[in-house]
Coordinates of C-alpha atoms and ligand atoms in Angstrom, one line a residue:
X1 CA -159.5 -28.3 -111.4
X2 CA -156.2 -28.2 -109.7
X3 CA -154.9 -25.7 -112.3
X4 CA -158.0 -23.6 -112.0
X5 CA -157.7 -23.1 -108.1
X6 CA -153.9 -22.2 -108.8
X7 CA -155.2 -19.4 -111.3
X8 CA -157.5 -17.9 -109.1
X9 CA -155.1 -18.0 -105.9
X10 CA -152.1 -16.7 -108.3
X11 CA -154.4 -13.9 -109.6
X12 CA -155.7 -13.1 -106.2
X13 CA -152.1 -13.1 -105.0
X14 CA -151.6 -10.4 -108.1
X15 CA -154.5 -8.5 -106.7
X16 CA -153.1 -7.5 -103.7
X17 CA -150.6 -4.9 -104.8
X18 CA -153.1 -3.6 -107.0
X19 CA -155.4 -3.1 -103.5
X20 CA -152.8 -1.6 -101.9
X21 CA -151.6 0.4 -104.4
X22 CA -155.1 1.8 -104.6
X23 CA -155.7 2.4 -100.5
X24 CA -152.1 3.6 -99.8
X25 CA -152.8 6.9 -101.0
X26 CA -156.0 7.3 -98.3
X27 CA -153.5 5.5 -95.8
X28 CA -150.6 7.3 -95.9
X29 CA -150.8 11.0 -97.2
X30 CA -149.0 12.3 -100.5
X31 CA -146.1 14.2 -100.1
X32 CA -147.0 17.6 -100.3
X33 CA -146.4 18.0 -104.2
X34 CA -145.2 15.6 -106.7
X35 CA -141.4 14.4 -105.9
X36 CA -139.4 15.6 -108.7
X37 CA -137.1 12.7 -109.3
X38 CA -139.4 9.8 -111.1
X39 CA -139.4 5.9 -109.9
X40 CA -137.5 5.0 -113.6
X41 CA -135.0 7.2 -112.7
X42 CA -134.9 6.3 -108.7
X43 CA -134.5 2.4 -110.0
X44 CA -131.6 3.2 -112.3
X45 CA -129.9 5.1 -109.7
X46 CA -130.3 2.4 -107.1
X47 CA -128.9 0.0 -109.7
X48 CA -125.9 1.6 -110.4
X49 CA -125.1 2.8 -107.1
X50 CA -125.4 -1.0 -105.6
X51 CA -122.8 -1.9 -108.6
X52 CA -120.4 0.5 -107.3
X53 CA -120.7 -0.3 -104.0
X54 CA -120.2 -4.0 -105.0
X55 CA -117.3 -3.0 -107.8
X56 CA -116.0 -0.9 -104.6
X57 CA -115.9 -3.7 -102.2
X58 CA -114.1 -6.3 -104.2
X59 CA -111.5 -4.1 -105.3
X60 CA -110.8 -3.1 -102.1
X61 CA -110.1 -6.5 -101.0
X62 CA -107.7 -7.0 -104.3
X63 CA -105.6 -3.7 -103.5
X64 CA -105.1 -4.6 -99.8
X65 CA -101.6 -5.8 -99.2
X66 CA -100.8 -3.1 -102.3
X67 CA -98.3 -0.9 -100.4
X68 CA -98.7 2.4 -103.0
X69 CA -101.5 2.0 -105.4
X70 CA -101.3 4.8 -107.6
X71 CA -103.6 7.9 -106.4
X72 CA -106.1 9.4 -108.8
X73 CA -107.7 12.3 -109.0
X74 CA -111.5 11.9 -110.4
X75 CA -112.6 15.6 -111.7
X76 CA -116.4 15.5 -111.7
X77 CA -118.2 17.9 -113.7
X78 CA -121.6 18.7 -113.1
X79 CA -123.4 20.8 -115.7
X80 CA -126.7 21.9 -117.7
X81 CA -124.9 24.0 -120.2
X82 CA -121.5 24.6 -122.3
X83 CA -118.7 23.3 -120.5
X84 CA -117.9 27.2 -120.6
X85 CA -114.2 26.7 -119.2
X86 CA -113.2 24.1 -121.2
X87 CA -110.2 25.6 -122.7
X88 CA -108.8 26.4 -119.4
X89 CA -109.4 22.6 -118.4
X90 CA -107.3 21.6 -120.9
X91 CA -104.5 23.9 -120.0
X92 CA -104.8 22.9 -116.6
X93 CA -104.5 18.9 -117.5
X94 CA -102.3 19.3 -120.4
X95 CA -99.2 17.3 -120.3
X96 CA -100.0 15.3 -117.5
X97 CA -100.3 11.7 -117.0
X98 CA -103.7 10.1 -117.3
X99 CA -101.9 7.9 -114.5
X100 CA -103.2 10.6 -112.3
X101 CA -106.2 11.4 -112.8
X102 CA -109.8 11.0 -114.6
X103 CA -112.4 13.4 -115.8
X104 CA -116.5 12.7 -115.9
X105 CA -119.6 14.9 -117.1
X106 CA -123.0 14.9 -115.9
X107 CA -124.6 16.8 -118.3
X108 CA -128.4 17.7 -118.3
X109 CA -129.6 15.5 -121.5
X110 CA -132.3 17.9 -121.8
X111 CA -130.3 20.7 -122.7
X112 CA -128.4 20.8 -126.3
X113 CA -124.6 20.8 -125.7
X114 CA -121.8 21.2 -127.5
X115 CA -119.3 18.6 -126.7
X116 CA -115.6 19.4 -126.3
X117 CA -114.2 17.5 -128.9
X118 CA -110.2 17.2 -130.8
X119 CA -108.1 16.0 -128.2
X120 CA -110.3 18.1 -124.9
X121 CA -110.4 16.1 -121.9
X122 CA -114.1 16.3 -122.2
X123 CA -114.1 14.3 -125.0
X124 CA -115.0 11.2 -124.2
X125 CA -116.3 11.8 -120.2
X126 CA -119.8 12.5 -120.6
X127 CA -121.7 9.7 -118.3
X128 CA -124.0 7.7 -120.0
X129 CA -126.2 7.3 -117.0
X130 CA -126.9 11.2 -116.9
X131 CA -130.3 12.3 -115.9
X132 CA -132.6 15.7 -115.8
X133 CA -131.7 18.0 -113.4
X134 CA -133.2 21.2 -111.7
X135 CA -131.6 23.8 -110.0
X136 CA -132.4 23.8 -106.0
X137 CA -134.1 20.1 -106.1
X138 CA -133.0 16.4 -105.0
X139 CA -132.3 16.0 -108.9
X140 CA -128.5 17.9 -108.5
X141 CA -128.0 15.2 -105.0
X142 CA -128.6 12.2 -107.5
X143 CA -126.8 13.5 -110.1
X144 CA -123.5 14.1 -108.0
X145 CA -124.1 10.8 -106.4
X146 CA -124.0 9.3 -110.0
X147 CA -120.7 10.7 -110.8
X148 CA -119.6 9.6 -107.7
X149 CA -120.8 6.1 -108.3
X150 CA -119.5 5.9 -111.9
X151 CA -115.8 7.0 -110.9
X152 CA -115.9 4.0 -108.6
X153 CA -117.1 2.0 -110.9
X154 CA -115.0 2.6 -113.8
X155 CA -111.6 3.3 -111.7
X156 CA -110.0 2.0 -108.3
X157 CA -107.3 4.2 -108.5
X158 CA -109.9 7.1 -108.0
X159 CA -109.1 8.5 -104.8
X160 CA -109.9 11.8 -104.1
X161 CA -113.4 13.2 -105.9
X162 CA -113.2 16.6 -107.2
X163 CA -117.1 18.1 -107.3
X164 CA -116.7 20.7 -110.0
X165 CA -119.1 22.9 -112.0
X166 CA -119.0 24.3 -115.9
X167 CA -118.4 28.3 -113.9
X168 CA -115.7 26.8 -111.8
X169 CA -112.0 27.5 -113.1
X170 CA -108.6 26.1 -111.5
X171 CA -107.0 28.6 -109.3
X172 CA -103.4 26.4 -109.7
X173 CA -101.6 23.7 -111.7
X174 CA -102.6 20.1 -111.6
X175 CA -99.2 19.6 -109.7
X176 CA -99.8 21.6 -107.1
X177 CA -103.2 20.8 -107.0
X178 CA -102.4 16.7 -106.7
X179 CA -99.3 17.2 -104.5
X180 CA -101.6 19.6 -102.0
X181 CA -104.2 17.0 -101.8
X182 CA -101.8 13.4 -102.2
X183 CA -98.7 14.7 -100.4
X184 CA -98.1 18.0 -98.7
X185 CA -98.5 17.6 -94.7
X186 CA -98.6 21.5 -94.6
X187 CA -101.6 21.9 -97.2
X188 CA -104.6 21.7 -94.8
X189 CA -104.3 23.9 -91.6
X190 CA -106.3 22.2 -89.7
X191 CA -105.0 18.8 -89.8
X192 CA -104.4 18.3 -86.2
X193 CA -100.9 16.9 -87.1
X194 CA -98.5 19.2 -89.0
X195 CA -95.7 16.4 -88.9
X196 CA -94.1 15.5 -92.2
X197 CA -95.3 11.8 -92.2
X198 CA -94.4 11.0 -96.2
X199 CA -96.7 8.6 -97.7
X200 CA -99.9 10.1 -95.7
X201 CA -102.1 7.4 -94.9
X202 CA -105.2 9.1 -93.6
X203 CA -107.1 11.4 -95.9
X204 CA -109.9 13.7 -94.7
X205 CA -112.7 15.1 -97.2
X206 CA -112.7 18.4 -98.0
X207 CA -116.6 20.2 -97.4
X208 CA -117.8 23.1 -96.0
X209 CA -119.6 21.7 -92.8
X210 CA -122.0 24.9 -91.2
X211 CA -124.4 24.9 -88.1
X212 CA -124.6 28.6 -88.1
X213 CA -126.3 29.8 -90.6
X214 CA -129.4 31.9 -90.0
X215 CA -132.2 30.0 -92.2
X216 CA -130.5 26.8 -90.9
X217 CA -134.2 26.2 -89.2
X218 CA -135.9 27.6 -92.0
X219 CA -134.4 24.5 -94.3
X220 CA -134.8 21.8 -91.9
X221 CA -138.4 22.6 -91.6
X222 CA -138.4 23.2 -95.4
X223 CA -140.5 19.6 -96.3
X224 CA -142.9 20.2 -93.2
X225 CA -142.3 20.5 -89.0
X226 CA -141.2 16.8 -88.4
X227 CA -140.2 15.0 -92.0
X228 CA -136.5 15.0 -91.4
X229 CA -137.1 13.0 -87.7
X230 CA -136.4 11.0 -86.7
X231 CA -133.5 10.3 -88.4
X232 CA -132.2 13.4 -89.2
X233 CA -132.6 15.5 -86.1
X234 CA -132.3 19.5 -86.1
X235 CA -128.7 18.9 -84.2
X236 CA -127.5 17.1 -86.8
X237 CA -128.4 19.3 -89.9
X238 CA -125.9 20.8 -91.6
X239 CA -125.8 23.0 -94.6
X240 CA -122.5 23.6 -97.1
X241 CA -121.5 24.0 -100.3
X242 CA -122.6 21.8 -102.8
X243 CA -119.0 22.0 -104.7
X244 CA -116.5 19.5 -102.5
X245 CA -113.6 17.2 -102.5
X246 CA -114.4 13.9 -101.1
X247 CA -112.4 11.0 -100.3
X248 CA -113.5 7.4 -102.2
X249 CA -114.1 6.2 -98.5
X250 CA -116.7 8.7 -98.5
X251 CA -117.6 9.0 -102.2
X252 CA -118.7 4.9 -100.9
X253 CA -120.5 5.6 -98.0
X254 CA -122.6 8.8 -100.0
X255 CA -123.8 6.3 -102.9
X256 CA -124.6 3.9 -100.2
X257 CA -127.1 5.5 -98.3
X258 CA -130.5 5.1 -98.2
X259 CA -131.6 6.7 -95.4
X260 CA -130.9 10.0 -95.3
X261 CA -131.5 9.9 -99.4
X262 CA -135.3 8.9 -98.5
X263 CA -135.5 12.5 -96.2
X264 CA -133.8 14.6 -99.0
X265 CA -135.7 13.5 -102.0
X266 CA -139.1 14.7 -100.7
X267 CA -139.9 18.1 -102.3
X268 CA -140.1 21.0 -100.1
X269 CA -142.7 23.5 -99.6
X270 CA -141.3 26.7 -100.6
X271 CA -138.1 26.5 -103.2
X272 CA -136.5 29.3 -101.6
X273 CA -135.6 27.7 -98.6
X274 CA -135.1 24.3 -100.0
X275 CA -131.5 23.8 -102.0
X276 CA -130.8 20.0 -100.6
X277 CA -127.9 19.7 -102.4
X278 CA -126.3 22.0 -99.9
X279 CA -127.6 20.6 -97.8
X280 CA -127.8 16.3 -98.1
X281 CA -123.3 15.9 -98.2
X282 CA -122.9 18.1 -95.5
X283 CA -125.2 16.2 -92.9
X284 CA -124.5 13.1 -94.3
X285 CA -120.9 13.3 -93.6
X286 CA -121.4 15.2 -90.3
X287 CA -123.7 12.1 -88.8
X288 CA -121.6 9.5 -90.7
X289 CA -117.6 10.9 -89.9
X290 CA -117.2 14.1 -88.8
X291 CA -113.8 13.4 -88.1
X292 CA -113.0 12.6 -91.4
X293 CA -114.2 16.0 -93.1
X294 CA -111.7 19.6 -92.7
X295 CA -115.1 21.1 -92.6
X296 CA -113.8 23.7 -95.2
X297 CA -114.2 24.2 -99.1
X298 CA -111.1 24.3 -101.7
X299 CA -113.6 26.1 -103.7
X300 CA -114.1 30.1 -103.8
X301 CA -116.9 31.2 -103.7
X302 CA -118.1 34.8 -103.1
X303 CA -121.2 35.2 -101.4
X304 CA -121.3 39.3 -100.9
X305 CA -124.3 40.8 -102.0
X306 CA -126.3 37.1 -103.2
X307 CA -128.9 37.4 -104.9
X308 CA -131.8 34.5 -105.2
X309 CA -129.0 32.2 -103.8
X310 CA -126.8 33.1 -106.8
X311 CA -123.1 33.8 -105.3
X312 CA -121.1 36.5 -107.0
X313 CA -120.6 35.9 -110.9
X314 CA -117.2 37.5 -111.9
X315 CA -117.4 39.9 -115.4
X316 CA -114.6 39.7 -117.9
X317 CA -113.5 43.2 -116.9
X318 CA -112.6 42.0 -112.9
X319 CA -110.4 39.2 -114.7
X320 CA -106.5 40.1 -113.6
X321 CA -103.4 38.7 -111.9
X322 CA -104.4 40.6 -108.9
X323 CA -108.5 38.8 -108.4
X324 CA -106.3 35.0 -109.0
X325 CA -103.8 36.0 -106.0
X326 CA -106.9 36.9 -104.1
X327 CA -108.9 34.1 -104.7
X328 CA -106.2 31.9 -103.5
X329 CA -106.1 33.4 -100.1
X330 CA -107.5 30.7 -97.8
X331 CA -107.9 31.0 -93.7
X332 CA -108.2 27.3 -94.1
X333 CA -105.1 25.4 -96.1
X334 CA -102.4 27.0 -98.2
X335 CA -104.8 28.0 -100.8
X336 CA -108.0 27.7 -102.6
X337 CA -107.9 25.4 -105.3
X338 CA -110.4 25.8 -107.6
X339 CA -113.2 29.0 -107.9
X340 CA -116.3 29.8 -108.5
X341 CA -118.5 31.6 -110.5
X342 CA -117.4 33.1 -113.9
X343 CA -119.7 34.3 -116.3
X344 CA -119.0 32.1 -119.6
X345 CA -117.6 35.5 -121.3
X346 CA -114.7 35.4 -119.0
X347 CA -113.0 33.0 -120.9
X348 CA -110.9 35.0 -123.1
X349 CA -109.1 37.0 -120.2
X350 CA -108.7 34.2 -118.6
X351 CA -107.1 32.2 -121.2
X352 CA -105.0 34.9 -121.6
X353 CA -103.3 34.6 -118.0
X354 CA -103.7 30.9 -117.8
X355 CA -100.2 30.1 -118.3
X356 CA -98.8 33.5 -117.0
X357 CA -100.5 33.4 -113.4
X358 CA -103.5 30.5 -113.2
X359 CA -101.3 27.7 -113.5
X360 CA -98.2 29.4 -112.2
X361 CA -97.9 28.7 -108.4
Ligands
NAG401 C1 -112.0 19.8 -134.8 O1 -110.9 20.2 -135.6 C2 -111.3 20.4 -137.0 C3 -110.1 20.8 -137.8 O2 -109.2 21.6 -137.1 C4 -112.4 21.5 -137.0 O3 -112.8 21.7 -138.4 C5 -113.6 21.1 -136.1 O4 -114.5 22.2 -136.1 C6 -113.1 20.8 -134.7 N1 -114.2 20.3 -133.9 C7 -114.5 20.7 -132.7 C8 -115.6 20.0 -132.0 O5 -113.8 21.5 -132.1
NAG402 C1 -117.2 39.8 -103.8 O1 -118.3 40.4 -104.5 C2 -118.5 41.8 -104.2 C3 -119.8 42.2 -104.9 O2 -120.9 41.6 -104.3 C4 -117.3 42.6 -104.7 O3 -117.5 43.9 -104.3 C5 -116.1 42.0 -104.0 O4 -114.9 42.6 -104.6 C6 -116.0 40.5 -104.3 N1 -114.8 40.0 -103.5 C7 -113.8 39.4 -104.0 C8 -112.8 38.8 -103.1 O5 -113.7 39.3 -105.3
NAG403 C1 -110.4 35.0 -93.1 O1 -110.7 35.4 -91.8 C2 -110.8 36.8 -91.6 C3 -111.0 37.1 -90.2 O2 -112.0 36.4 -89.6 C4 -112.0 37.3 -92.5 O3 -112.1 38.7 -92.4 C5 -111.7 37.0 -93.9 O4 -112.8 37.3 -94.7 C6 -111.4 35.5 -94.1 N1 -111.0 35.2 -95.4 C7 -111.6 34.3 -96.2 C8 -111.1 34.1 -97.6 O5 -112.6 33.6 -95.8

């Protein structure tokens, strides 16, 4: 008897999701299509990112009272093809220490790629945890924040994060690159203060961070009138490039959230005026520590003459000494440090001035 009231209670307690999973719909509305990124996916990304945020948090407590942990670069690739520039990569790493820095891949496991293999720094860093991904869609925000998430996870000497694509190339050597972002105090331009300091001890991010932009209204209004508020009011929306250098204090705080994550993912109306991925890092850091952003790219990119959002793809023929020295020019630091974008036949002009010009500073 006893155990027969306990059944029916326990199954009506069983029901009740069921119930509500049946009313919700008429309750609350449906977004207005399907959301791209599926719940499996959403719960394996929640699961990892809460391990690096709980990886992150004890280490941190371990390395304080280190005076000078060693300082890693973590390169992050994010791709759905041929890691085109590969051979340029492993110019541009070649003969350094792997005391300095780490290299990951978030490659689309939809897409048949050939992996970098015989000593390439590629080798060994695609990410395990690597999901679908679709160009302008939430899906490119989850699968940076997984790269993000496994470089904490797998290293605490990971300090700066290097957001890289397979058409981005180096525009300098790893030295100069490592000694702009660990140790110069003349590097950025608009750090507020120029004097030598040696050991620096406050590191900003380094993302584009725009409120002008013309279609800036166009995107906030992109998943319907008043979805972003109202935590994500129109002040506060940002857009920038998707490709960025970011701190681990900040690479922490991106695989962290949750609420600005739960605005983002919703799919948008019209794809054209969507691309959250430019759009989620920027406003996240600008609400969380605008401060500690430059609010400038290291990445060149060349946005005359776009085309469906597509910035400028360089041709093998407009490869020479003279387009490296001008991608380099900066307003913003001492130079660019990596660009953007290189169709994949590039690569043989390229490789042959890597050594000659690329990686001579
Ligand atoms: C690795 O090197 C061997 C011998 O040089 C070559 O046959 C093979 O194709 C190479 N594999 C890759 C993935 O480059
Ligand atoms: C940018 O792209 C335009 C074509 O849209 C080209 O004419 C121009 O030379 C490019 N600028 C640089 C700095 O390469
Ligand atoms: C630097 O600023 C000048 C003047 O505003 C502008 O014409 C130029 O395009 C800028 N260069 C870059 C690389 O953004």
């Amino acid at each position: 008897m006893f155990s027969n009231r306990f059944v029916l209670s326990f199954s009506l307690l069983l029901c009740l999701p069921i119930v509500f999973f049946l009313v919700a719909p008429r309750v609350f509305p449906p977004p207005p299509s399907d959301s791209l990124i599926p719940i499996s996916d959403e719960i394996d990304d929640q699961s990892l990112f809460r391990r690096a945020a709980a990886a992150s948090s004890t280490l941190s407590r371990l390395s304080s009272g280190n005076p000078k942990p060693n300082l890693k670069i973590a390169f992050l690739f994010l791709t759905n093809s041929d890691l085109h520039f590969a051979p340029i990569w492993d110019r541009f790493f070649s003969g350094q220490s792997r005391s300095l820095f780490n290299v990951y891949v978030h490659a689309d496991p939809s897409v048949i790629i050939n992996r970098p293999g015989n000593g390439s720094v590629f080798e060994n860093a695609f990410i395990s945890s690597a999901k679908r991904t679709a160009r302008a869609s939430p899906t490119l925000i989850s699968a940076t924040r997984r790269l993000l998430a496994t470089a904490l996870i797998d290293d605490p000497a990971n300090s700066y994060f290097a957001v890289l694509s397979q058409y981005c190339i180096p525009l300098h050597s790893f030295r100069y690159v490592y000694h702009s972002l660990f140790e110069s105090s003349t590097f950025d331009k608009s750090d507020p203060d120029q004097t030598p300091k040696g050991i620096r001890v406050w590191y900003r991010s380094f993302i584009e961070i725009i409120s002008e932009e013309p279609r800036l209204w166009k995107r906030y209004i992109a998943r319907g009138r008043y979805v972003m508020m109202p935590e994500i009011p129109f002040e506060k929306f940002r857009v920038g490039s998707q490709f960025f250098v970011m701190t681990r204090r900040h690479a922490l705080l991106t695989i962290k959230d949750r609420t600005l994550w739960r605005k983002f993912k919703l799919p948008c109306y019209r794809a054209d005026e969507c691309y959250p991925e430019e759009h989620y890092f920027p406003t996240l850091l600008n609400m969380k520590d605008p401060g500690g952003t430059t609010g400038y790219t290291l990445t060149r990119v060349n946005w005359t003459g776009t085309v469906k959002g597509h910035p400028y793809t360089y041709k093998p023929k407009e490869v020479s000494p003279e387009l490296i020295q001008q991608l380099r020019r900066s307003n913003h630091s001492s130079s660019y440090l990596f660009a953007r974008k290189f169709t994949p036949s590039c690569l043989k002009p390229l490789l042959a001035i890597v050594d000659s010009v690329i990686l001579r500073d």
